Coordinates of C-alpha atoms in Angstrom, one line a residue:
X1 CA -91.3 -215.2 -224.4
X2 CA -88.4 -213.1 -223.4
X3 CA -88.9 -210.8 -226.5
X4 CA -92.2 -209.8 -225.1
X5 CA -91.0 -209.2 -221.4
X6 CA -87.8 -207.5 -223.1
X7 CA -90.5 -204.3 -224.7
X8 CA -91.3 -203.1 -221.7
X9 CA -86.6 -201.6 -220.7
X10 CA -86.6 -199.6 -224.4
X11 CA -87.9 -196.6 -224.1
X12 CA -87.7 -195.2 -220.9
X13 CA -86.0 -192.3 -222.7
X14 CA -89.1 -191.6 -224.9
X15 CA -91.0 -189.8 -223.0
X16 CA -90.4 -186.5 -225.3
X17 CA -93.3 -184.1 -224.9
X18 CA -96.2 -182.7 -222.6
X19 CA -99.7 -183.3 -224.6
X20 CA -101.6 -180.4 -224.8
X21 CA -103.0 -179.1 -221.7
X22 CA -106.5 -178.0 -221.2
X23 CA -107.5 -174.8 -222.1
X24 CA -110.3 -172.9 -222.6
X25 CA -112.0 -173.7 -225.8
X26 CA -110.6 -177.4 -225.7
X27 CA -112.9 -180.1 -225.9
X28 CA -113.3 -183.4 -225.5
X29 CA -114.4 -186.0 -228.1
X30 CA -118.0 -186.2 -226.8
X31 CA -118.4 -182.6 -226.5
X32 CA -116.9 -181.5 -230.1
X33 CA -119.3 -184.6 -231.8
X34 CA -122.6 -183.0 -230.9
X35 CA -121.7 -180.3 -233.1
X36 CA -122.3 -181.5 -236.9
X37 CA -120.7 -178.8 -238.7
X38 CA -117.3 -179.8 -236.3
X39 CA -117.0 -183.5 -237.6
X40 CA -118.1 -182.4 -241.3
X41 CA -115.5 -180.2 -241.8
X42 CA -112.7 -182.4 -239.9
X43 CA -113.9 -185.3 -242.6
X44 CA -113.7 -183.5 -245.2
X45 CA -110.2 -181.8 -244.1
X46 CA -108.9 -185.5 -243.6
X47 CA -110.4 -186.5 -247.0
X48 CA -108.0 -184.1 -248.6
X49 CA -105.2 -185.0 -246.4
X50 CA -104.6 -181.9 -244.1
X51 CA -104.8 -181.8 -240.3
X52 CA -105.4 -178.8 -238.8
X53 CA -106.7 -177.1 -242.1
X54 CA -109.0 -174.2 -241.5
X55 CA -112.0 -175.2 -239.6
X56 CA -110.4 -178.5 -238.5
X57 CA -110.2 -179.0 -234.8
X58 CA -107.1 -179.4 -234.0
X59 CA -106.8 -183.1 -231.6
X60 CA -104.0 -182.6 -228.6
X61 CA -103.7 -185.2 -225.1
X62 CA -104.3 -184.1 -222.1
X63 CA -102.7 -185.5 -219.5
X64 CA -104.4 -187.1 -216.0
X65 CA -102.3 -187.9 -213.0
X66 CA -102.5 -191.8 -211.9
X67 CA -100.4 -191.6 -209.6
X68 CA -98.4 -194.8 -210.8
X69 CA -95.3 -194.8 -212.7
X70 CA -96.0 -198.4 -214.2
X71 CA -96.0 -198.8 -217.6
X72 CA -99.6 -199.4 -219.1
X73 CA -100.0 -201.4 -221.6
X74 CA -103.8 -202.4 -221.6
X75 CA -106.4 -199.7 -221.7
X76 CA -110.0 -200.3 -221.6
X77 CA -112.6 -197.1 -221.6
X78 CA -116.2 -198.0 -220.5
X79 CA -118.0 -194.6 -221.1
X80 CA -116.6 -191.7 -221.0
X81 CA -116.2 -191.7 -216.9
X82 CA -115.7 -195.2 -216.5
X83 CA -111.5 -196.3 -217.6
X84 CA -109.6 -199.3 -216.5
X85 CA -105.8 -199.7 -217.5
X86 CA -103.1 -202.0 -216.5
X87 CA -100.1 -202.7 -216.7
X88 CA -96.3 -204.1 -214.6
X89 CA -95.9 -204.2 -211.1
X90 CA -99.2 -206.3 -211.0
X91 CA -100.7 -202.6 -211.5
X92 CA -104.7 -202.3 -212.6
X93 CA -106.4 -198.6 -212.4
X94 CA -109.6 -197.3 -212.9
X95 CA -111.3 -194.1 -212.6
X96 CA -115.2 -193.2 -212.8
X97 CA -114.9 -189.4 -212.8
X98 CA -113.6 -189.0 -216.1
X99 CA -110.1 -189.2 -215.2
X100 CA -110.1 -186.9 -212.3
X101 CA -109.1 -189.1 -209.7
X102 CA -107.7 -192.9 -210.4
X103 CA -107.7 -195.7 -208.1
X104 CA -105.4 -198.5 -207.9
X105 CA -107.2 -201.4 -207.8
X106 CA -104.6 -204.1 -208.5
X107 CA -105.2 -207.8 -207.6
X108 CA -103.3 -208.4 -204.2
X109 CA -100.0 -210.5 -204.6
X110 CA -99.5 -209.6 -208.5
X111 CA -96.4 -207.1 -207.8
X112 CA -94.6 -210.1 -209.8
X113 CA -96.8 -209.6 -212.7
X114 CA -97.4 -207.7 -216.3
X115 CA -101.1 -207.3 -217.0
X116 CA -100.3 -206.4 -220.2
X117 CA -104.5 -206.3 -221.5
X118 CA -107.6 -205.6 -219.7
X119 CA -111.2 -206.0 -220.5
X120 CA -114.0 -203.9 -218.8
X121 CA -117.6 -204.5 -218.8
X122 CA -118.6 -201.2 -216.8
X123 CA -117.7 -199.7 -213.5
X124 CA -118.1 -202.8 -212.0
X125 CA -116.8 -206.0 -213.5
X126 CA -113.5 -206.4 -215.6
X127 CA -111.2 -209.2 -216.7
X128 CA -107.4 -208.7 -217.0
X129 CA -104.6 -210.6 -218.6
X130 CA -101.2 -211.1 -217.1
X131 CA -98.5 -212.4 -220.1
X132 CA -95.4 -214.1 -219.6
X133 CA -94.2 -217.8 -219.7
X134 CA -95.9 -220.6 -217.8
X135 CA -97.6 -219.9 -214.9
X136 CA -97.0 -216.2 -215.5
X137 CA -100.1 -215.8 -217.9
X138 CA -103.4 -215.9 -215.4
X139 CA -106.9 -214.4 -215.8
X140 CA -108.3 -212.2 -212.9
X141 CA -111.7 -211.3 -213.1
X142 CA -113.7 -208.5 -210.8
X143 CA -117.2 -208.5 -210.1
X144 CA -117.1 -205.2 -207.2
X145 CA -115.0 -202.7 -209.2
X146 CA -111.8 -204.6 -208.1
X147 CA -112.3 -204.2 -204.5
X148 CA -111.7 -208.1 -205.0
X149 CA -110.6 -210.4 -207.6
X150 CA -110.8 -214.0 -208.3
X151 CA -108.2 -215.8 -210.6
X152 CA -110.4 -217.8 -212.9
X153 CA -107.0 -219.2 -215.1
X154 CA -103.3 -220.0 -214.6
X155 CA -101.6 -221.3 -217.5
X156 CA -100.3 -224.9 -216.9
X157 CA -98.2 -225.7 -220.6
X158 CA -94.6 -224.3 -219.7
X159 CA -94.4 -223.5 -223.6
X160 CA -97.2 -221.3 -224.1
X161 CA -97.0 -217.3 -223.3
X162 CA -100.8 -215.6 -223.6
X163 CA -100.2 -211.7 -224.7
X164 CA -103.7 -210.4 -225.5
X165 CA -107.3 -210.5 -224.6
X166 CA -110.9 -209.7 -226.4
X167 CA -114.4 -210.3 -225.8
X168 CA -117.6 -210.3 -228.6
X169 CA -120.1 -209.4 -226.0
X170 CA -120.4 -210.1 -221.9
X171 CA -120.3 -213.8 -221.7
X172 CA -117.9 -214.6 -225.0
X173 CA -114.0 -214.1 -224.7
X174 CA -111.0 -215.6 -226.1
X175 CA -107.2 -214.8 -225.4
X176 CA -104.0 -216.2 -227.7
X177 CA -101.2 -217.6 -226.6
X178 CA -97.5 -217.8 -228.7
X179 CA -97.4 -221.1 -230.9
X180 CA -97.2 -224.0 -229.0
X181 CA -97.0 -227.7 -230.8
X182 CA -96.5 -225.6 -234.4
X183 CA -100.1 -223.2 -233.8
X184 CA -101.4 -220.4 -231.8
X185 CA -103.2 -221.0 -228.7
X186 CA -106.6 -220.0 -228.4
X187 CA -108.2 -219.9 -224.9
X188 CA -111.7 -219.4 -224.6
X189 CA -114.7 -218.0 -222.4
X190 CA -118.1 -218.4 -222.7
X191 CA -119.2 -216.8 -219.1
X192 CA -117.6 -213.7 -218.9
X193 CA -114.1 -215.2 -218.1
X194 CA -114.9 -216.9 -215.1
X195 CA -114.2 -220.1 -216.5
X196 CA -111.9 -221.1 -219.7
X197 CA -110.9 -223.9 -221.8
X198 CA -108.0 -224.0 -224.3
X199 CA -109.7 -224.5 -227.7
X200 CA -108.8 -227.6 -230.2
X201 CA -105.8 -226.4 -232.6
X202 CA -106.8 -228.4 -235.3
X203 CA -108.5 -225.3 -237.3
X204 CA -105.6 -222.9 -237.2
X205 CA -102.7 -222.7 -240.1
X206 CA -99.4 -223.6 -239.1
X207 CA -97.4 -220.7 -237.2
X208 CA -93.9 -219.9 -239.3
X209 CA -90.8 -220.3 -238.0
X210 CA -90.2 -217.5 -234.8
X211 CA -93.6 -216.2 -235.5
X212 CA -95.0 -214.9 -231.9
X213 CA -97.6 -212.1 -231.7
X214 CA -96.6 -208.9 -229.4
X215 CA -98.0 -208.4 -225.7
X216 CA -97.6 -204.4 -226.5
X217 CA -100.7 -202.9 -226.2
X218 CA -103.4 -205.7 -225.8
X219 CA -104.5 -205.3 -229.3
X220 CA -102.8 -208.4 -231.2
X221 CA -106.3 -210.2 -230.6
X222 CA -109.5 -207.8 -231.1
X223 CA -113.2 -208.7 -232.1
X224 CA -115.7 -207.2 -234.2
X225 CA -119.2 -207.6 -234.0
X226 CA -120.1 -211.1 -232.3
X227 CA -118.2 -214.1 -234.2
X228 CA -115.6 -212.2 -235.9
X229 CA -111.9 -212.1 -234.2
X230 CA -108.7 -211.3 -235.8
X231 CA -104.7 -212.2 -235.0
X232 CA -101.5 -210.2 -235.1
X233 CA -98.5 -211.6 -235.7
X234 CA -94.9 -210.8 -235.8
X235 CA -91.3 -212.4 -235.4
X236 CA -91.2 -214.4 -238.0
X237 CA -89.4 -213.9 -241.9
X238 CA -94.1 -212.9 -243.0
X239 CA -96.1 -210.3 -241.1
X240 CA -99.2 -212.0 -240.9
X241 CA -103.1 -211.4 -239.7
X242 CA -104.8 -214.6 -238.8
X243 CA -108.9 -214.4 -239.3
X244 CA -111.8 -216.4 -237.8
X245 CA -115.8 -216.2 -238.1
X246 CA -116.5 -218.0 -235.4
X247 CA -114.9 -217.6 -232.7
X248 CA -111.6 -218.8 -232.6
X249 CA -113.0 -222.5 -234.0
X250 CA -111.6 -221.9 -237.7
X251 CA -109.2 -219.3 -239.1
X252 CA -107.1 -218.1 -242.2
X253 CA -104.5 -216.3 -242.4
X254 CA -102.7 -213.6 -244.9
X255 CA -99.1 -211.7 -245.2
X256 CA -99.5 -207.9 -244.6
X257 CA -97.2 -205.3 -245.8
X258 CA -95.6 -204.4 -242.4
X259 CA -92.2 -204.9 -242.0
X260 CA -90.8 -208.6 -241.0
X261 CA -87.7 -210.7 -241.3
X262 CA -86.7 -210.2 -237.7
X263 CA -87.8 -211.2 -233.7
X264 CA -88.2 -207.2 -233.4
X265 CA -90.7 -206.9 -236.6
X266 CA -94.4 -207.4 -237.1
X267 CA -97.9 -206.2 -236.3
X268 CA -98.0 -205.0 -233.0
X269 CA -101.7 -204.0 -233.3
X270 CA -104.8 -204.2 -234.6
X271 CA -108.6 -202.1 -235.1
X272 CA -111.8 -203.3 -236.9
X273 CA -114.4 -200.7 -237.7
X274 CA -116.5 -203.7 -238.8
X275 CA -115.8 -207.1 -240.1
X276 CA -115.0 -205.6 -243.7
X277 CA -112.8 -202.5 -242.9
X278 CA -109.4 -202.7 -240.5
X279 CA -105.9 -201.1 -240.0
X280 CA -103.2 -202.7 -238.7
X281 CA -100.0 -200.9 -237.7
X282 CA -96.5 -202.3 -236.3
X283 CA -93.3 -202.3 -237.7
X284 CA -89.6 -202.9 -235.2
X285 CA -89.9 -201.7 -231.9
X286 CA -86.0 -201.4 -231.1
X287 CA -85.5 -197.0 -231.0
X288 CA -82.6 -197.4 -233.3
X289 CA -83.8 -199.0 -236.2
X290 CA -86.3 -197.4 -238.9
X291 CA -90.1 -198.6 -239.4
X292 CA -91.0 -197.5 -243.2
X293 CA -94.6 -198.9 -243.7
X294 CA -95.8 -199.5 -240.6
X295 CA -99.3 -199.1 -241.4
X296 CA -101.5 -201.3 -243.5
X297 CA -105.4 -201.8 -244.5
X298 CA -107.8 -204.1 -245.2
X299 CA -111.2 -204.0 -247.2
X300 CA -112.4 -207.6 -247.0
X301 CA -112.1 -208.7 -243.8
X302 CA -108.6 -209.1 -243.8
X303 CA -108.1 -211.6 -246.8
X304 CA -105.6 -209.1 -248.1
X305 CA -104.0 -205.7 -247.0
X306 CA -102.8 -202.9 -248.5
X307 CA -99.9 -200.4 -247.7
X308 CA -100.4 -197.4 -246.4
X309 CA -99.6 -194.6 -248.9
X310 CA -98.4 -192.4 -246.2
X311 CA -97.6 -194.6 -242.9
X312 CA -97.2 -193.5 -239.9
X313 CA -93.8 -192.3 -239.8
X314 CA -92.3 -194.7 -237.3
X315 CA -92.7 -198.0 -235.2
X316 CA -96.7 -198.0 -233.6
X317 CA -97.9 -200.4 -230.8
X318 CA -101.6 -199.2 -231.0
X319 CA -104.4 -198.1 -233.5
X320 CA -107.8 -197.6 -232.3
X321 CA -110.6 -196.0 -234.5
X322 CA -112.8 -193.0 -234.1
X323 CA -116.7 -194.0 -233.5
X324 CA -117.9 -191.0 -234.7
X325 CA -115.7 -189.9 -238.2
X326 CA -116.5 -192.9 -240.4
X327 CA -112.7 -192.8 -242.0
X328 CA -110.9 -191.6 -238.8
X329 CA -108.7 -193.2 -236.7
X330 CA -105.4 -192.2 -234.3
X331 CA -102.1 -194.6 -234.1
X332 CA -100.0 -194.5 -230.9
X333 CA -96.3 -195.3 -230.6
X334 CA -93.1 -194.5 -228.2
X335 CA -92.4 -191.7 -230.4
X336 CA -95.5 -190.3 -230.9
X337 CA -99.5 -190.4 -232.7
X338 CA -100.7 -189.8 -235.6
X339 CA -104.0 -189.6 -237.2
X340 CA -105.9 -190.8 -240.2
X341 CA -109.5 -189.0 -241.5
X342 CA -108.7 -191.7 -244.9
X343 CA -109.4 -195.0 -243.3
X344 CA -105.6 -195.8 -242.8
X345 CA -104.3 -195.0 -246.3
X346 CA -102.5 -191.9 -244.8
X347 CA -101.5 -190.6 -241.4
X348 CA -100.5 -187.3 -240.1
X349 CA -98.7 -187.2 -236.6
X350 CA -100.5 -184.6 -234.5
X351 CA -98.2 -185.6 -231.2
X352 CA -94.5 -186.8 -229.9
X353 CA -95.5 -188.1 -226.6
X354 CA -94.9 -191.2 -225.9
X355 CA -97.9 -193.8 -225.6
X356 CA -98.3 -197.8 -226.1
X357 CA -101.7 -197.8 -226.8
X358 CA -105.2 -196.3 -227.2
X359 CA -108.8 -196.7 -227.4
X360 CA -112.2 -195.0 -228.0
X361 CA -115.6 -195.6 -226.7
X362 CA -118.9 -195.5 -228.2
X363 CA -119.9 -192.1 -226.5
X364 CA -116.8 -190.7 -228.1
X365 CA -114.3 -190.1 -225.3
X366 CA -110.8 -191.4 -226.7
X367 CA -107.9 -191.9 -224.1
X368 CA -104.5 -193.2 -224.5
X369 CA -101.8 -195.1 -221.9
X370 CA -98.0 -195.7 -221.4
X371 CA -95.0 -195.9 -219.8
X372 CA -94.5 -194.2 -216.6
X373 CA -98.1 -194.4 -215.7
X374 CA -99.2 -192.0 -218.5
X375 CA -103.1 -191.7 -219.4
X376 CA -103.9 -189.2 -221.4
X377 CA -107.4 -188.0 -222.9
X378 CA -108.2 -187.0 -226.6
X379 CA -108.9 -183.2 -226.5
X380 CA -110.2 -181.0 -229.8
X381 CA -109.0 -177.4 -229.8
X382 CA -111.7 -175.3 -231.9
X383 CA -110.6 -173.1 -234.5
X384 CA -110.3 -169.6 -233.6
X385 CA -109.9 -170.6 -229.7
X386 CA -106.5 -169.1 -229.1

């Protein structure tokens, strides 16, 4: 869908400020976690709504040099050593050192492609998603750290557009394509994407009228846990989060909050702590219009969502949580991120760089990706570090 294609020529001017650079007594996520007393006192900080309160780490990005200038939309942290991100130009990097050094490891012959979201298993093997009309939406999968890659789809239905990518586990994937015959697409993997089939239609609601989800930051699909997947969509007059238990077999669907009632408006991403608790942020992606509420939450799964009672204050592509704060979790947009130590009930922005998405891993390293080729990793500044 041209909409999708048409995210990627808005912002080049919102590239507004330097993230934090390292100094001495900065820390990343892994390092600042061991210490107990750290992430006590940065809960119960956030509890009471204040960033950056005494005692409160204060969280900063730090910048590492890709040398790319493509915009990267899909992120995928392994460990904290092992990233992969992607993005236009046909452009795929990964590094293993931590984000020392980068390599671009991008499928040959892709220059023509956006791979908008990418999957990684380790150092090793990773799947990754190019989006755009027709043919334009493949799969490539990796089995040598992308020394090679095999294209194990190419999208044959003119109408359908795929936008994001998740996997449950190794072997079980599925990735949504834009409404085709009245429904979402659903394509799905059961051996680690090297071979797919487009799933029967027949268990998921009607889409509305215009509604699409958004290729922004490969989180409008995401999975929790090994059955559990949820949906964002956008475009259409309802901002709604479609649900399934198994798979991508059956789903439900329910209006969020976020803003709607135009082609620019939606959910634009998506994070699930578990299969109860989830955040979904969004709002209209065009600079020049405003994005009140553009955070919500859900309790239950996703059967309804709340507004957030202080939202971030502007349009966000991508929300990941933080493994090791059990209410924490940072929001990334073109004009900045925010965090949240409340579950997603209020945000404070704690940056004004500009980034499309973000994600954590389970050994607590958070990094973040964008236009221009920006990565950037989550840093903690310890009180009384200077």
């Amino acid at each position: 869908m041209k909409l999708r294609i048409a995210l990627s020529a808005l912002s080049a001017a919102a590239v507004l400020a330097t993230p934090l650079p390292a100094q001495a007594g900065a820390t990343d996520m892994t390092d600042a976690a061991g210490t107990a007393s750290t992430a006590g006192a940065v809960d119960r900080a956030g509890a009471a709504g204040t960033v950056g309160a005494v005692g409160t780490p204060a969280l900063g990005w730090e910048l590492k040099a890709t040398g790319v200038t493509a915009r990267l939309r899909g992120l995928s942290p392994v460990s904290r050593d092992v990233v992969w991100a992607s993005g236009s130009a046909g452009t795929v990097l990964r590094t293993v050192d931590g984000g020392r050094s980068w390599q671009n490891v991008s499928p040959p012959d892709t220059a023509a492609l956006q791979f908008r979201d990418i999957e990684a298993f380790d150092a090793r093997r990773a799947v990754a998603l190019s989006i755009g009309s027709g043919t334009d939406s493949r799969v490539y999968r990796t089995e040598d750290g992308g020394r090679t890659w095999t294209e194990t789809f190419r999208n044959d239905e003119p109408r359908a557009f795929y936008d994001c990518l998740a996997f449950f586990d190794r072997r079980h994937g599925l990735a949504m394509s834009d409404p085709v015959d009245g429904r979402f697409r659903i394509l799905a993997t059961e051996d680690g994407g090297r071979s797919w089939r487009v799933l029967p239609s027949d268990g998921m609601p009607e889409a509305l009228p215009g509604e699409a989800g958004f290729a922004a930051s490969g989180q409008c699909l995401v999975a929790s846990g090994s059955r559990d997947v949820w949906l964002a969509g956008g475009g259409a007059e309802r901002a709604r989060v479609f649900h399934s238990g198994d798979r991508g077999r059956t789903w439900t669907v329910a209006d969020t909050p976020i803003p709607a009632g135009d082609p620019a408006r939606g959910v634009f991403g998506l994070a699930f702590r578990d299969r109860h608790r989830g955040i979904a942020v969004g709002g209209d992606y065009r600079p020049e219009q405003q994005s009140p509420s553009a955070g919500a939450v859900t309790g239950d799964g996703g059967t309804t969502w709340r507004p957030a009672t202080t939202p971030p204050p502007a349009y966000r592509s991508g929300v990941t949580w933080l493994p090791h704060l059990p209410f924490a979790a940072i929001a990334v947009g073109p004009s900045g991120s925010d965090v949240t130590y409340s579950g997603g009930r209020r945000w404070e922005t704690f940056d004004s760089g500009s980034f499309d998405t973000v994600s954590c891993t389970r050994d607590l390293s958070c990094w973040a990706a964008g236009e221009q080729g920006r990565v950037a990793r989550l840093k903690l500044k310890r009180p009384g570090s200077g």
